[in-house]
N, CA and C atoms as an extended XYZ file, in Angstrom:
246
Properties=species:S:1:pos:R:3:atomname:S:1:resname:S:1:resid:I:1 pbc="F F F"
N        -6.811       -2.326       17.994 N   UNK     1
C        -7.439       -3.204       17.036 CA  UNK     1
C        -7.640       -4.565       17.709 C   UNK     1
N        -8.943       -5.023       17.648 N   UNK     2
C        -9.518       -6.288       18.735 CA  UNK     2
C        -9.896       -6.974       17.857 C   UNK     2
N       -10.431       -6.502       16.786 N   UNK     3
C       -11.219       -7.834       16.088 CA  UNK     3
C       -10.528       -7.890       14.494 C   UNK     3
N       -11.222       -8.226       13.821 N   UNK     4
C       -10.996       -8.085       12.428 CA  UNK     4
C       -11.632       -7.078       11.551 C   UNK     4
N       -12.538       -7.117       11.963 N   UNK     5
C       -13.583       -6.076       11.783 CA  UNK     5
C       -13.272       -4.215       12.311 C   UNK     5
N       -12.000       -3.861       13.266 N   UNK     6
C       -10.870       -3.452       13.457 CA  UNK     6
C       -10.160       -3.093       12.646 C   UNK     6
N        -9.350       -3.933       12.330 N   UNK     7
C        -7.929       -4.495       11.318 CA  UNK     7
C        -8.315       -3.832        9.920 C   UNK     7
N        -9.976       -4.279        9.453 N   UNK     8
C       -10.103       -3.887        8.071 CA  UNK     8
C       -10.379       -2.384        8.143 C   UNK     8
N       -11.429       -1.691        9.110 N   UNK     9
C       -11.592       -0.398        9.217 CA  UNK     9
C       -10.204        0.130        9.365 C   UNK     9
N        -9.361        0.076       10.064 N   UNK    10
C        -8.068        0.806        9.910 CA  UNK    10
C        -7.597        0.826        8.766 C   UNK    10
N        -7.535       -0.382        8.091 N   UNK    11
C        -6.675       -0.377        6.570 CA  UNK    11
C        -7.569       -0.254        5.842 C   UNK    11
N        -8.645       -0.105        5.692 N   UNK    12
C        -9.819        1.194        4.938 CA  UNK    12
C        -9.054        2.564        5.092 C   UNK    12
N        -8.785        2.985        6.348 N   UNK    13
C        -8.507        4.179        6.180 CA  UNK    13
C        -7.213        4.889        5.975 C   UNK    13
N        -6.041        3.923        6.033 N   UNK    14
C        -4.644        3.823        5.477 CA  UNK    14
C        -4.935        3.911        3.765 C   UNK    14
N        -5.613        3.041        3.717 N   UNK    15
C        -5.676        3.132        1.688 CA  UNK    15
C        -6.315        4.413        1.289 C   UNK    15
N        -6.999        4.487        1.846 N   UNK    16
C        -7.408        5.660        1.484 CA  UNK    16
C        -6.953        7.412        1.674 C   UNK    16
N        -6.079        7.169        2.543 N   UNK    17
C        -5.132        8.179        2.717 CA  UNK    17
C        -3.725        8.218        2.162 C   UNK    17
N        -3.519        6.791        1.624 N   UNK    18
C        -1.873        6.907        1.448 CA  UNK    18
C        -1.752        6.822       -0.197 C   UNK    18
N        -3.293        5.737       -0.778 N   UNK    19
C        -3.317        5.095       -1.839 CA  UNK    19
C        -4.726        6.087       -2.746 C   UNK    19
N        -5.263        7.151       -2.426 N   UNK    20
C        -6.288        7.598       -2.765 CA  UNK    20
C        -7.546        6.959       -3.442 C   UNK    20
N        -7.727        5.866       -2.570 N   UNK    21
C        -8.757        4.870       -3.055 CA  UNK    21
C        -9.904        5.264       -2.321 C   UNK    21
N       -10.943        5.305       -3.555 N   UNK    22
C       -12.484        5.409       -2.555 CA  UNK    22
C       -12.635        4.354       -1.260 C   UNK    22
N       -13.460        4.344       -0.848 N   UNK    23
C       -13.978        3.682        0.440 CA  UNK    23
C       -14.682        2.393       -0.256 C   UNK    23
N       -15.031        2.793       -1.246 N   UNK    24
C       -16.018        1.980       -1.991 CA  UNK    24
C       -15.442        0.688       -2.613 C   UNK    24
N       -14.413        0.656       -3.235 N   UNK    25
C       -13.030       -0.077       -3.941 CA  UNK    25
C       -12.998       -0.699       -3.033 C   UNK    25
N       -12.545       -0.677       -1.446 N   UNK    26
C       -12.095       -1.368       -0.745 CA  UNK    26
C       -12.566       -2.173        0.524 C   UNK    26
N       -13.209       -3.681       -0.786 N   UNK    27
C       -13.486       -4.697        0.065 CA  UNK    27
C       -12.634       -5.909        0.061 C   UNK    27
N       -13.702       -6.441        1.248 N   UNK    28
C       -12.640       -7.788        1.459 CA  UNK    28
C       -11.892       -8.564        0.145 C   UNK    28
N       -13.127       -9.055       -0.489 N   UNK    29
C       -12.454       -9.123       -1.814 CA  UNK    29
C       -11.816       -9.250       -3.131 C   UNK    29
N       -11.499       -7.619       -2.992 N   UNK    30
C       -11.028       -6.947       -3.572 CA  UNK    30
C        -9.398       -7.117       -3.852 C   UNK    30
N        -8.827       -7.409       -5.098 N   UNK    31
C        -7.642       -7.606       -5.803 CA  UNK    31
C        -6.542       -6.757       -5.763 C   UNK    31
N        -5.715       -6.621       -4.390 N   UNK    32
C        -4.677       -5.684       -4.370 CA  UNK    32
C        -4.533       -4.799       -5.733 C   UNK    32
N        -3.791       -5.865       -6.415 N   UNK    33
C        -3.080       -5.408       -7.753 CA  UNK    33
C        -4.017       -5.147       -9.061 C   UNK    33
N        -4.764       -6.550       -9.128 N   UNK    34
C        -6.302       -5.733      -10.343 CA  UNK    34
C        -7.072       -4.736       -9.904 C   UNK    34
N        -7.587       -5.098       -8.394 N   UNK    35
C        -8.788       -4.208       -8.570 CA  UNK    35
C        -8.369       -2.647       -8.155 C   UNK    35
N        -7.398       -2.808       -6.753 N   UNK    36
C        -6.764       -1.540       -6.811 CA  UNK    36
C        -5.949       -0.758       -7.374 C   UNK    36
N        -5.269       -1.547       -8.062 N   UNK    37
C        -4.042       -0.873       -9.027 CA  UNK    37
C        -2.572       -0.627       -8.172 C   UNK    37
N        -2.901       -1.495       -7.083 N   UNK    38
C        -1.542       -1.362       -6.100 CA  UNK    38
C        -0.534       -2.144       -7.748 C   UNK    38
N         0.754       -1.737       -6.984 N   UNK    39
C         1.945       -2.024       -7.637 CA  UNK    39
C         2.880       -2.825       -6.070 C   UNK    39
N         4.049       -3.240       -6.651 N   UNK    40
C         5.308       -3.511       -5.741 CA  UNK    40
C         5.593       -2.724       -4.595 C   UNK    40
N         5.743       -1.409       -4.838 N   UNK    41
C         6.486       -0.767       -4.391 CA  UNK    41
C         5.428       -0.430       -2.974 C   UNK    41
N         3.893       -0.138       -3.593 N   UNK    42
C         3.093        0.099       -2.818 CA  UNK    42
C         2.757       -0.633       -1.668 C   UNK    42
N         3.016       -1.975       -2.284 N   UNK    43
C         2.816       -3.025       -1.283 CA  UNK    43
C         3.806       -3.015       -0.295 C   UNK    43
N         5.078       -2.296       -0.566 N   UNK    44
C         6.155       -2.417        0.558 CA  UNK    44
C         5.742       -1.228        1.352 C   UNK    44
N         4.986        0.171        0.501 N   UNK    45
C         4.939        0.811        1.655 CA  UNK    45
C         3.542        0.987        2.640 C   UNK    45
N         2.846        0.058        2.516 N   UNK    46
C         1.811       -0.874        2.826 CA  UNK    46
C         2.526       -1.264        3.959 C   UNK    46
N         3.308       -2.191        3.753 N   UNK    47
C         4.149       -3.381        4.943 CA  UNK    47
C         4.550       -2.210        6.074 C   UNK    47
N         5.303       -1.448        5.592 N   UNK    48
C         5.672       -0.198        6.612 CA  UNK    48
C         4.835        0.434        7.120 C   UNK    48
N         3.713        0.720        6.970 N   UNK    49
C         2.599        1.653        7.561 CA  UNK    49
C         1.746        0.838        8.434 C   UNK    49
N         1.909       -0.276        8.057 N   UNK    50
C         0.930       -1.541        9.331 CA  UNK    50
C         2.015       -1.901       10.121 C   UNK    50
N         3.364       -1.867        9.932 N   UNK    51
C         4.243       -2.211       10.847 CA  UNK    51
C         4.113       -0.968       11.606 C   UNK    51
N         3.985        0.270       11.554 N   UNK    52
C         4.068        1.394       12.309 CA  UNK    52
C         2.714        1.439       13.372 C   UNK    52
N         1.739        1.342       12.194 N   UNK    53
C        -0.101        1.114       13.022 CA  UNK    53
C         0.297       -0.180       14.199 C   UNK    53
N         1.128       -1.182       13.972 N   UNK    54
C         0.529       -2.127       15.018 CA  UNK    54
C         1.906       -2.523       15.841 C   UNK    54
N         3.121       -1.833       15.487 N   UNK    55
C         4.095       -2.120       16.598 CA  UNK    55
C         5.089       -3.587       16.080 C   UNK    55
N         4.455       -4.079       15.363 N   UNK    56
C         5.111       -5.208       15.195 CA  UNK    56
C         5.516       -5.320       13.670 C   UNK    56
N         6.864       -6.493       13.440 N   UNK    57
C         7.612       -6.286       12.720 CA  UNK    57
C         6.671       -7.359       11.547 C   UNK    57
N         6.600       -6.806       10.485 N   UNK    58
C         5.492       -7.381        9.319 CA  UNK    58
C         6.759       -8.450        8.944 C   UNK    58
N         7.019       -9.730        8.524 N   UNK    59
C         8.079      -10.721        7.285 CA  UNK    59
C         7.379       -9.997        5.819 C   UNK    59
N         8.587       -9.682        5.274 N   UNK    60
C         7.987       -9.743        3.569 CA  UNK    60
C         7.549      -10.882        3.026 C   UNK    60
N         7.861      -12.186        3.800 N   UNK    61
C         7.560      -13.443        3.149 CA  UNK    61
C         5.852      -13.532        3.285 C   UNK    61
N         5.353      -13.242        4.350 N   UNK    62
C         4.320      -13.330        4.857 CA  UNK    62
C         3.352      -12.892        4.608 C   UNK    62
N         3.357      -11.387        3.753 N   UNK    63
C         2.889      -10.845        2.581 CA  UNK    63
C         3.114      -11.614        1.251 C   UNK    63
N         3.604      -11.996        0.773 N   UNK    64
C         4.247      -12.890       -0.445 CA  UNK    64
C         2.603      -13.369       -0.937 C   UNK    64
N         2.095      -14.049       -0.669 N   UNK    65
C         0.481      -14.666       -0.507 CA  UNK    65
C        -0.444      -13.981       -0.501 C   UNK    65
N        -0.523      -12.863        0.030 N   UNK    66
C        -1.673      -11.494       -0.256 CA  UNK    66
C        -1.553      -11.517       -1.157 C   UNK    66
N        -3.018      -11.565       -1.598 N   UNK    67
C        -3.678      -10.816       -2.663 CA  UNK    67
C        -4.594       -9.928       -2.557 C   UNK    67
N        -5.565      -10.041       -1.532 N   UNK    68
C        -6.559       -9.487       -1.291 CA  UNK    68
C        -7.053       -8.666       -0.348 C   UNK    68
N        -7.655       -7.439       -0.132 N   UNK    69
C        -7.819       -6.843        1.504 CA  UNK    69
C        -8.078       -7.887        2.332 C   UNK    69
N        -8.733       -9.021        2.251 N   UNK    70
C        -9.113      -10.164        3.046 CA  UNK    70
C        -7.839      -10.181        3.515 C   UNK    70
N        -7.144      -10.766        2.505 N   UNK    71
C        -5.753      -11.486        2.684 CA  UNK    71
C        -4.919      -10.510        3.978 C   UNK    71
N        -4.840       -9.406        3.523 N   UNK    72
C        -4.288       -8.674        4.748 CA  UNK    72
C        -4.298       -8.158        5.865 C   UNK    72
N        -5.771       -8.402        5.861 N   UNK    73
C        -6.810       -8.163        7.107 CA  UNK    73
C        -6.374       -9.745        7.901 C   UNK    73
N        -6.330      -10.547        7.591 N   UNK    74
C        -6.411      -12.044        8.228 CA  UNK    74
C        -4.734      -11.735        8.884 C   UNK    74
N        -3.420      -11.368        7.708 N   UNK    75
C        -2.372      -11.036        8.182 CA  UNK    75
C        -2.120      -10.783        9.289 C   UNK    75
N        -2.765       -9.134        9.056 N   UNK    76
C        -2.301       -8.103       10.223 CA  UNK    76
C        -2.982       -8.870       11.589 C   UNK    76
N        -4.321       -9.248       11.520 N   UNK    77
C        -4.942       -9.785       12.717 CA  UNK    77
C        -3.866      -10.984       13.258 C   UNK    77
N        -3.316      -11.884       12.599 N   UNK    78
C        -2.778      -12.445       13.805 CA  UNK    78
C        -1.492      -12.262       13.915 C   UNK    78
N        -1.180      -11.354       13.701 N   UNK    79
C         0.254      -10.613       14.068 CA  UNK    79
C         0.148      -10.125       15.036 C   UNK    79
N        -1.466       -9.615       15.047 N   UNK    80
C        -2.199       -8.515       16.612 CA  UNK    80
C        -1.792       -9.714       17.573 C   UNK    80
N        -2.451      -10.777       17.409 N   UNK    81
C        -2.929      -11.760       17.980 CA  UNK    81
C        -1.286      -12.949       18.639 C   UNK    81
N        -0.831      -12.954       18.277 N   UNK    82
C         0.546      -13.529       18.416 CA  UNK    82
C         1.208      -13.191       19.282 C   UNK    82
């Protein structure tokens, strides 16, 4: 994953495999919790599945502020990036 444009195609295809969300649902954005119907729990196992995709250790704090695929796309990218 190089760009952002990266970052979001991957977690397009995590949600959609883990969270059974159309392709369509999931834009930038798009409202974790309204528009997708994520919950808590999801979001933690969210944190775990991008910690696995990218090697590096996600803070729960750091998520705390997501709201949005944007939001987590910007995340994960400079976690890449760091």
């Amino acid at each position: 994953m190089k760009t952002k444009q990266d970052v979001y195609n991957v977690l397009q295809q995590l949600m959609i495999k883990e969270f059974e969300l159309d392709a369509e649902q999931i834009q930038l954005d798009a409202n974790l919790y309204e528009d997708l119907d994520l919950d808590s729990i999801d979001a933690v196992d969210l944190v775990v599945k991008l910690r696995e995709l990218t090697g590096k250790k996600i803070e729960p704090d750091a998520f705390k502020a997501v709201r949005t695929v944007g939001n987590v796309v910007d995340q994960v990218y400079a976690l890449i990036e760091a």
